[in-house]
Amino acid sequence: MERNVKNYFTKSTISNIITVCTAVLLYIGVSNIDMVKNVLGNIYGIISPFVVAFVLAFLLNTPVKWFEANVFKKVKGKRALSIFSAYIITALVIGVLAVLVAPQVRDSIVNIINSIPEYIRQITTLLEQLTTQYHWDPKFVETVTETMSSAFKSLSATVLNLIPQLFNASVSLGSLVIDLFMAVIASIYMLATKERLRFQLKKILYSYLKEKRADRIIEIGVLTNEMFSKFIIGKIIDSIIIGILCFIGTMFIYSPYAILLGVIVGVTNIIPFFGPFIGAIPSILILLMVSPWDALIFAIFVLALQQFDGNILGPKILGDSTGLAPIWVLVSITIGGGLFGFVGMVAGVPTFAVLYSLISQNMDKRLAAKKIEADRDKLILTPKGEKTEDEPNS
């Protein structure tokens, strides 16, 4: 009887049972998607301080390592001093942004909203003049004016509702401060004991998994960390430089919205490929309401700035951090943005780069097992020691 039970529960049978159970769970989850979202939202609300802590630790790990290797190399307690220095610099940067940049950005947005009626009046006057000169249908002008007025009112209401949430921390201040404090403390602990945490993770992997599988998971973790570190940190540095250069250049155009435009271009530049266009379009529209000539000069300046970033600054900072062809960058941004918005557009590229690298390694291993050598755009087949060339279709 025992032998029959053992023979029945083979690896294939267990695998099929797991597959069926997974499919059933997925069906239940999709059928009750709202409940799943609520459950996941509640779980995230509980663990969010630790998620923020991990992100902080990940972003600050690079400057901490730099301080350890270059500034406090021969000083006792260099880890603590490096963490302290990294957090002090981060706090100073956030303080400068909060005190100097954020109020001016807010004032610029409010000023634009308050000026909208005047902009609508000017556009209406221009349309009336064109109607008289070129005999346009007056109903067309009236329709355009009403559409613009309705759109601007909706936009103004949306932005005015968002401004208090963006610039005033009075809502849920206590909970926010507590969560942020917990995140900072947890991130400091992660940075201070990262070697120990890494050892504990390895201990868990090698305790419950086969050695070969544990080795593979660690290899994937190292690859993921390398891809994300190079890309995310490099892209942030690149975008800060571009934002500052945009602010300085816009100052020469005598724009009253230099800081606002610098922030828009700098933040959107974090998004690969689409970032320059996403940032340039609203900036040009803002300047069009002030001066079409300034908008034209700014458009030329941004085009030159993005050429400088794409051909000189970006490659200098990022190098070939992902190894992805432009088409795969486009695919990763589109999918990531569609699933997770802004965060997905930024994280989609390194995530896709990791998957691309793993798939490439797997394909190379399979080709080697079949004695097929990939040489650029050719596959060299050697099944019986005789070489023939096979051109791929794509």
Short mmCIF file of C-alpha atoms in Angstrom, two decimals:
data_model
loop_
_atom_site.label_atom_id
_atom_site.label_comp_id
_atom_site.label_asym_id
_atom_site.label_seq_id
_atom_site.Cartn_x
_atom_site.Cartn_y
_atom_site.Cartn_z
CA MET A 1 0.00 0.00 0.00
CA GLU A 2 2.78 2.41 0.92
CA ARG A 3 4.61 1.56 -2.29
CA ASN A 4 1.49 2.36 -4.34
CA VAL A 5 1.08 5.72 -2.62
CA LYS A 6 4.74 6.57 -3.24
CA ASN A 7 4.46 5.54 -6.87
CA TYR A 8 1.33 7.64 -7.25
CA PHE A 9 2.88 10.83 -5.87
CA THR A 10 5.66 11.18 -8.41
CA LYS A 11 7.40 14.46 -9.22
CA SER A 12 5.26 14.80 -12.33
CA THR A 13 2.04 14.33 -10.34
CA ILE A 14 3.07 16.83 -7.67
CA SER A 15 4.04 19.32 -10.38
CA ASN A 16 0.63 18.92 -12.05
CA ILE A 17 -1.17 19.40 -8.72
CA ILE A 18 0.79 22.59 -8.04
CA THR A 19 0.01 23.87 -11.55
CA VAL A 20 -3.71 23.21 -11.14
CA CYS A 21 -3.81 24.84 -7.68
CA THR A 22 -1.95 27.88 -9.04
CA ALA A 23 -4.40 28.19 -11.93
CA VAL A 24 -7.37 27.95 -9.54
CA LEU A 25 -5.87 30.63 -7.27
CA LEU A 26 -5.24 32.92 -10.25
CA TYR A 27 -8.83 32.46 -11.42
CA ILE A 28 -10.17 33.27 -7.95
CA GLY A 29 -7.89 36.30 -7.76
CA VAL A 30 -8.96 37.66 -11.16
CA SER A 31 -12.64 37.02 -10.34
CA ASN A 32 -12.28 39.01 -7.09
CA ILE A 33 -9.80 41.62 -8.28
CA ASP A 34 -11.20 44.42 -6.08
CA MET A 35 -10.85 42.33 -2.95
CA VAL A 36 -7.31 41.34 -3.97
CA LYS A 37 -6.42 45.02 -4.49
CA ASN A 38 -7.76 45.90 -1.04
CA VAL A 39 -5.83 43.06 0.60
CA LEU A 40 -2.61 43.99 -1.22
CA GLY A 41 -3.19 47.65 -0.34
CA ASN A 42 -3.56 46.80 3.36
CA ILE A 43 -0.45 44.63 3.27
CA TYR A 44 1.53 47.39 1.55
CA GLY A 45 0.29 49.90 4.13
CA ILE A 46 1.80 47.73 6.85
CA ILE A 47 5.13 47.05 5.17
CA SER A 48 5.49 50.43 3.38
CA PRO A 49 8.02 51.81 5.92
CA PHE A 50 10.29 48.85 5.17
CA VAL A 51 9.79 49.26 1.41
CA VAL A 52 10.79 52.92 1.71
CA ALA A 53 13.70 51.88 3.94
CA PHE A 54 14.93 49.42 1.32
CA VAL A 55 14.70 52.07 -1.42
CA LEU A 56 16.60 54.57 0.76
CA ALA A 57 19.27 52.02 1.61
CA PHE A 58 19.61 51.04 -2.04
CA LEU A 59 19.98 54.66 -3.22
CA LEU A 60 22.39 55.64 -0.43
CA ASN A 61 24.51 52.49 -0.63
CA THR A 62 26.59 53.95 -3.49
CA PRO A 63 27.53 57.20 -1.68
CA VAL A 64 28.16 55.24 1.53
CA LYS A 65 30.60 52.96 -0.29
CA TRP A 66 32.26 56.01 -1.87
CA PHE A 67 32.75 57.68 1.53
CA GLU A 68 34.17 54.45 2.94
CA ALA A 69 36.63 54.02 0.09
CA ASN A 70 37.73 57.63 -0.38
CA VAL A 71 37.05 59.82 2.66
CA PHE A 72 37.06 57.62 5.77
CA LYS A 73 39.26 54.83 4.43
CA LYS A 74 41.70 54.81 7.38
CA VAL A 75 39.32 56.11 10.07
CA LYS A 76 37.94 53.92 12.84
CA GLY A 77 34.18 53.59 12.57
CA LYS A 78 34.21 54.49 8.87
CA ARG A 79 30.87 52.76 8.22
CA ALA A 80 29.03 54.91 10.78
CA LEU A 81 30.72 58.10 9.55
CA SER A 82 29.94 57.24 5.93
CA ILE A 83 26.25 56.60 6.67
CA PHE A 84 26.06 59.80 8.72
CA SER A 85 27.67 61.83 5.92
CA ALA A 86 25.38 60.35 3.25
CA TYR A 87 22.27 61.16 5.29
CA ILE A 88 23.46 64.68 6.14
CA ILE A 89 24.05 65.48 2.46
CA THR A 90 20.67 63.97 1.54
CA ALA A 91 18.93 66.00 4.27
CA LEU A 92 20.66 69.19 3.10
CA VAL A 93 19.59 68.60 -0.51
CA ILE A 94 15.99 67.90 0.52
CA GLY A 95 16.07 70.97 2.79
CA VAL A 96 17.27 73.22 -0.04
CA LEU A 97 14.59 71.84 -2.34
CA ALA A 98 11.89 72.29 0.31
CA VAL A 99 12.91 75.83 1.30
CA LEU A 100 14.08 77.34 -1.99
CA VAL A 101 12.70 75.33 -4.90
CA ALA A 102 9.30 74.00 -3.76
CA PRO A 103 7.76 77.40 -2.83
CA GLN A 104 8.86 78.92 -6.13
CA VAL A 105 7.47 75.97 -8.07
CA ARG A 106 4.19 76.35 -6.18
CA ASP A 107 4.08 80.11 -6.81
CA SER A 108 4.78 79.56 -10.52
CA ILE A 109 1.92 77.06 -10.78
CA VAL A 110 -0.47 79.38 -8.93
CA ASN A 111 0.63 82.30 -11.10
CA ILE A 112 -0.02 80.32 -14.28
CA ILE A 113 -3.48 79.31 -13.03
CA ASN A 114 -4.35 82.90 -12.10
CA SER A 115 -3.20 84.09 -15.53
CA ILE A 116 -5.35 81.60 -17.42
CA PRO A 117 -8.37 83.99 -17.85
CA GLU A 118 -6.05 86.57 -19.43
CA TYR A 119 -4.54 83.94 -21.73
CA ILE A 120 -8.04 82.84 -22.79
CA ARG A 121 -9.00 86.48 -23.48
CA GLN A 122 -5.90 86.99 -25.63
CA ILE A 123 -6.53 83.80 -27.61
CA THR A 124 -10.20 84.75 -28.07
CA THR A 125 -9.19 88.18 -29.38
CA LEU A 126 -6.72 86.58 -31.79
CA LEU A 127 -9.36 84.13 -33.04
CA GLU A 128 -11.87 86.96 -33.54
CA GLN A 129 -9.32 88.90 -35.58
CA LEU A 130 -8.60 85.83 -37.71
CA THR A 131 -12.36 85.26 -38.14
CA THR A 132 -12.85 88.79 -39.39
CA GLN A 133 -9.82 88.63 -41.68
CA TYR A 134 -10.34 85.14 -43.13
CA HIS A 135 -14.16 84.90 -42.74
CA TRP A 136 -14.17 81.92 -40.39
CA ASP A 137 -17.43 80.61 -38.94
CA PRO A 138 -18.14 82.49 -35.65
CA LYS A 139 -19.59 79.30 -34.15
CA PHE A 140 -16.22 77.64 -34.61
CA VAL A 141 -14.52 80.40 -32.60
CA GLU A 142 -17.18 80.16 -29.91
CA THR A 143 -16.78 76.37 -29.69
CA VAL A 144 -12.98 76.61 -29.44
CA THR A 145 -13.21 79.30 -26.75
CA GLU A 146 -15.71 77.33 -24.66
CA THR A 147 -13.62 74.14 -24.98
CA MET A 148 -10.43 75.93 -23.89
CA SER A 149 -12.20 77.63 -21.01
CA SER A 150 -13.69 74.34 -19.77
CA ALA A 151 -10.35 72.52 -20.10
CA PHE A 152 -8.44 75.25 -18.26
CA LYS A 153 -11.04 75.35 -15.47
CA SER A 154 -10.84 71.58 -14.99
CA LEU A 155 -7.04 71.70 -15.00
CA SER A 156 -7.02 74.60 -12.53
CA ALA A 157 -9.39 72.80 -10.15
CA THR A 158 -7.28 69.62 -10.31
CA VAL A 159 -3.99 71.43 -9.70
CA LEU A 160 -5.41 73.61 -6.92
CA ASN A 161 -6.67 70.49 -5.16
CA LEU A 162 -3.26 68.84 -5.50
CA ILE A 163 -1.17 71.78 -4.29
CA PRO A 164 -2.20 71.50 -0.61
CA GLN A 165 -1.38 67.78 -0.70
CA LEU A 166 1.98 68.39 -2.35
CA PHE A 167 3.21 71.33 -0.32
CA ASN A 168 1.37 71.07 3.01
CA ALA A 169 2.10 68.15 5.31
CA SER A 170 -0.78 68.92 7.65
CA VAL A 171 -2.82 65.94 6.44
CA SER A 172 -1.88 62.77 8.32
CA LEU A 173 1.27 64.52 9.56
CA GLY A 174 1.66 62.29 12.61
CA SER A 175 1.38 59.04 10.66
CA LEU A 176 3.70 60.36 7.93
CA VAL A 177 6.38 61.41 10.41
CA ILE A 178 6.22 58.07 12.24
CA ASP A 179 6.43 56.04 8.99
CA LEU A 180 9.29 58.19 7.70
CA PHE A 181 11.16 57.92 11.01
CA MET A 182 10.77 54.12 10.97
CA ALA A 183 11.96 54.01 7.35
CA VAL A 184 15.06 56.07 8.08
CA ILE A 185 15.97 53.96 11.14
CA ALA A 186 15.41 50.73 9.20
CA SER A 187 17.49 51.97 6.25
CA ILE A 188 20.36 52.94 8.58
CA TYR A 189 20.24 49.45 10.08
CA MET A 190 20.25 47.91 6.59
CA LEU A 191 23.29 49.96 5.56
CA ALA A 192 25.16 49.35 8.82
CA THR A 193 24.63 45.58 8.81
CA LYS A 194 24.37 44.84 5.09
CA GLU A 195 27.06 42.15 5.21
CA ARG A 196 25.26 40.37 8.04
CA LEU A 197 21.90 40.62 6.27
CA ARG A 198 23.49 39.26 3.11
CA PHE A 199 24.96 36.34 5.09
CA GLN A 200 21.58 35.58 6.68
CA LEU A 201 19.92 35.55 3.25
CA LYS A 202 22.58 33.17 1.92
CA LYS A 203 22.11 30.97 5.00
CA ILE A 204 18.38 30.70 4.31
CA LEU A 205 18.92 29.91 0.62
CA TYR A 206 21.53 27.21 1.20
CA SER A 207 19.49 25.72 4.07
CA TYR A 208 16.29 25.17 2.09
CA LEU A 209 17.47 24.91 -1.52
CA LYS A 210 19.94 22.80 -3.42
CA GLU A 211 23.38 24.32 -3.71
CA LYS A 212 23.15 24.77 -7.48
CA ARG A 213 19.79 26.55 -7.25
CA ALA A 214 20.96 28.75 -4.37
CA ASP A 215 24.06 29.71 -6.40
CA ARG A 216 21.83 30.66 -9.31
CA ILE A 217 19.56 32.84 -7.16
CA ILE A 218 22.59 34.67 -5.76
CA GLU A 219 23.93 35.19 -9.30
CA ILE A 220 20.58 36.70 -10.34
CA GLY A 221 20.58 38.92 -7.24
CA VAL A 222 24.08 40.20 -8.00
CA LEU A 223 23.12 40.88 -11.63
CA THR A 224 19.92 42.69 -10.59
CA ASN A 225 21.74 44.84 -8.04
CA GLU A 226 24.41 45.75 -10.60
CA MET A 227 21.89 46.67 -13.31
CA PHE A 228 19.66 48.73 -11.02
CA SER A 229 22.56 50.47 -9.26
CA LYS A 230 24.28 51.57 -12.46
CA PHE A 231 21.08 52.65 -14.19
CA ILE A 232 19.01 54.24 -11.40
CA ILE A 233 21.87 56.07 -9.65
CA GLY A 234 23.39 57.14 -12.97
CA LYS A 235 20.04 58.35 -14.30
CA ILE A 236 19.34 60.38 -11.16
CA ILE A 237 22.76 62.10 -11.38
CA ASP A 238 22.27 62.71 -15.10
CA SER A 239 18.78 64.19 -14.55
CA ILE A 240 19.96 66.49 -11.75
CA ILE A 241 22.67 67.89 -14.03
CA ILE A 242 20.20 68.34 -16.91
CA GLY A 243 17.68 70.05 -14.59
CA ILE A 244 20.33 72.51 -13.35
CA LEU A 245 21.54 73.22 -16.90
CA CYS A 246 17.93 73.76 -18.01
CA PHE A 247 17.38 76.21 -15.14
CA ILE A 248 20.54 78.15 -16.00
CA GLY A 249 19.71 78.22 -19.71
CA THR A 250 16.11 79.28 -19.09
CA MET A 251 17.34 82.15 -16.90
CA PHE A 252 19.02 83.63 -19.99
CA ILE A 253 15.64 83.58 -21.74
CA TYR A 254 14.39 85.76 -18.85
CA SER A 255 11.56 83.36 -18.13
CA PRO A 256 9.75 83.91 -14.81
CA TYR A 257 9.26 80.15 -14.64
CA ALA A 258 12.93 79.10 -14.85
CA ILE A 259 12.83 76.97 -11.68
CA LEU A 260 9.53 75.33 -12.62
CA LEU A 261 10.79 74.43 -16.10
CA GLY A 262 14.09 73.16 -14.69
CA VAL A 263 12.23 70.88 -12.28
CA ILE A 264 9.89 69.59 -15.01
CA VAL A 265 12.73 68.82 -17.45
CA GLY A 266 14.95 67.35 -14.72
CA VAL A 267 12.28 65.05 -13.25
CA THR A 268 10.96 63.80 -16.58
CA ASN A 269 14.51 63.23 -17.85
CA ILE A 270 14.68 60.27 -15.43
CA ILE A 271 12.36 58.46 -17.85
CA PRO A 272 14.46 56.97 -20.64
CA PHE A 273 13.64 57.67 -24.28
CA PHE A 274 10.30 59.46 -23.72
CA GLY A 275 11.51 61.71 -20.86
CA PRO A 276 12.81 64.62 -22.97
CA PHE A 277 9.53 64.83 -24.91
CA ILE A 278 7.34 64.45 -21.81
CA GLY A 279 9.19 67.33 -20.12
CA ALA A 280 9.58 69.59 -23.15
CA ILE A 281 5.94 69.64 -24.30
CA PRO A 282 4.32 71.10 -21.12
CA SER A 283 7.26 73.48 -20.69
CA ILE A 284 6.83 74.84 -24.22
CA LEU A 285 3.06 75.18 -23.67
CA ILE A 286 3.69 77.17 -20.48
CA LEU A 287 6.03 79.55 -22.32
CA LEU A 288 3.60 79.87 -25.24
CA MET A 289 1.17 81.54 -22.84
CA VAL A 290 3.89 84.03 -21.86
CA SER A 291 5.71 84.63 -25.14
CA PRO A 292 5.72 82.56 -28.37
CA TRP A 293 9.24 83.85 -29.09
CA ASP A 294 10.48 82.61 -25.69
CA ALA A 295 8.76 79.27 -26.34
CA LEU A 296 10.60 78.93 -29.67
CA ILE A 297 13.98 79.77 -28.10
CA PHE A 298 13.30 77.34 -25.25
CA ALA A 299 12.34 74.56 -27.70
CA ILE A 300 15.64 75.03 -29.57
CA PHE A 301 17.56 75.15 -26.27
CA VAL A 302 15.90 71.95 -24.96
CA LEU A 303 16.59 70.18 -28.25
CA ALA A 304 20.28 71.12 -27.98
CA LEU A 305 20.33 70.14 -24.29
CA GLN A 306 18.86 66.72 -25.01
CA GLN A 307 21.36 66.16 -27.82
CA PHE A 308 24.12 66.99 -25.36
CA ASP A 309 22.62 64.60 -22.83
CA GLY A 310 22.03 61.77 -25.29
CA ASN A 311 25.40 61.92 -27.02
CA ILE A 312 27.84 63.21 -24.39
CA LEU A 313 26.61 63.45 -20.78
CA GLY A 314 24.39 60.34 -20.69
CA PRO A 315 26.94 57.91 -22.18
CA LYS A 316 29.65 59.41 -19.95
CA ILE A 317 27.64 58.77 -16.76
CA LEU A 318 25.61 55.68 -17.66
CA GLY A 319 27.85 54.03 -20.23
CA ASP A 320 26.25 50.82 -21.53
CA SER A 321 24.63 50.07 -18.16
CA THR A 322 21.78 47.96 -19.61
CA GLY A 323 23.11 46.62 -22.91
CA LEU A 324 19.60 46.91 -24.42
CA ALA A 325 18.91 47.88 -28.02
CA PRO A 326 16.65 50.98 -28.45
CA ILE A 327 13.67 48.82 -29.48
CA TRP A 328 13.81 46.87 -26.19
CA VAL A 329 14.15 50.10 -24.21
CA LEU A 330 10.99 51.31 -25.93
CA VAL A 331 9.16 48.05 -25.18
CA SER A 332 10.21 48.05 -21.50
CA ILE A 333 9.12 51.68 -21.00
CA THR A 334 5.76 51.07 -22.67
CA ILE A 335 4.97 47.94 -20.65
CA GLY A 336 6.34 49.34 -17.37
CA GLY A 337 4.49 52.62 -17.77
CA GLY A 338 1.25 50.87 -18.66
CA LEU A 339 1.43 48.67 -15.56
CA PHE A 340 2.96 50.94 -12.91
CA GLY A 341 2.97 54.51 -14.26
CA PHE A 342 5.99 56.74 -13.68
CA VAL A 343 7.76 54.21 -11.44
CA GLY A 344 7.24 51.50 -14.04
CA MET A 345 8.71 53.68 -16.79
CA VAL A 346 11.87 54.23 -14.73
CA ALA A 347 12.28 50.72 -13.30
CA GLY A 348 11.09 48.96 -16.45
CA VAL A 349 14.40 49.40 -18.30
CA PRO A 350 16.74 47.78 -15.70
CA THR A 351 14.11 45.09 -15.00
CA PHE A 352 13.90 44.23 -18.68
CA ALA A 353 17.71 44.36 -18.90
CA VAL A 354 17.96 41.70 -16.16
CA LEU A 355 15.40 39.47 -17.91
CA TYR A 356 17.14 40.02 -21.25
CA SER A 357 20.50 39.06 -19.77
CA LEU A 358 19.10 35.91 -18.12
CA ILE A 359 17.33 34.82 -21.33
CA SER A 360 20.51 35.47 -23.34
CA GLN A 361 22.54 33.33 -20.93
CA ASN A 362 19.98 30.53 -21.18
CA MET A 363 19.95 30.68 -24.99
CA ASP A 364 23.75 30.62 -25.15
CA LYS A 365 23.79 27.55 -22.90
CA ARG A 366 21.20 25.78 -25.05
CA LEU A 367 23.02 26.63 -28.28
CA ALA A 368 26.30 25.37 -26.81
CA ALA A 369 24.58 22.09 -25.86
CA LYS A 370 23.44 21.72 -29.47
CA LYS A 371 26.93 22.65 -30.73
CA ILE A 372 25.67 25.82 -32.39
CA GLU A 373 27.84 28.90 -32.21
CA ALA A 374 26.29 32.39 -32.45
CA ASP A 375 28.63 34.76 -34.27
CA ARG A 376 27.01 38.22 -34.51
CA ASP A 377 24.29 37.83 -37.20
CA LYS A 378 25.12 34.25 -38.10
CA LEU A 379 24.53 30.84 -36.56
CA ILE A 380 27.37 28.42 -37.20
CA LEU A 381 26.03 24.85 -37.11
CA THR A 382 28.47 22.03 -36.30
CA PRO A 383 26.38 18.85 -35.84
CA LYS A 384 28.95 16.47 -37.32
CA GLY A 385 32.06 18.56 -37.37
CA GLU A 386 31.03 20.13 -40.70
CA LYS A 387 30.43 23.88 -40.49
CA THR A 388 27.54 25.48 -42.34
CA GLU A 389 26.17 28.97 -41.92
CA ASP A 390 22.55 29.63 -41.17
CA GLU A 391 21.28 33.18 -41.48
CA PRO A 392 18.56 34.04 -38.91
CA ASN A 393 15.31 35.54 -40.14
CA SER A 394 15.39 38.40 -37.61
#
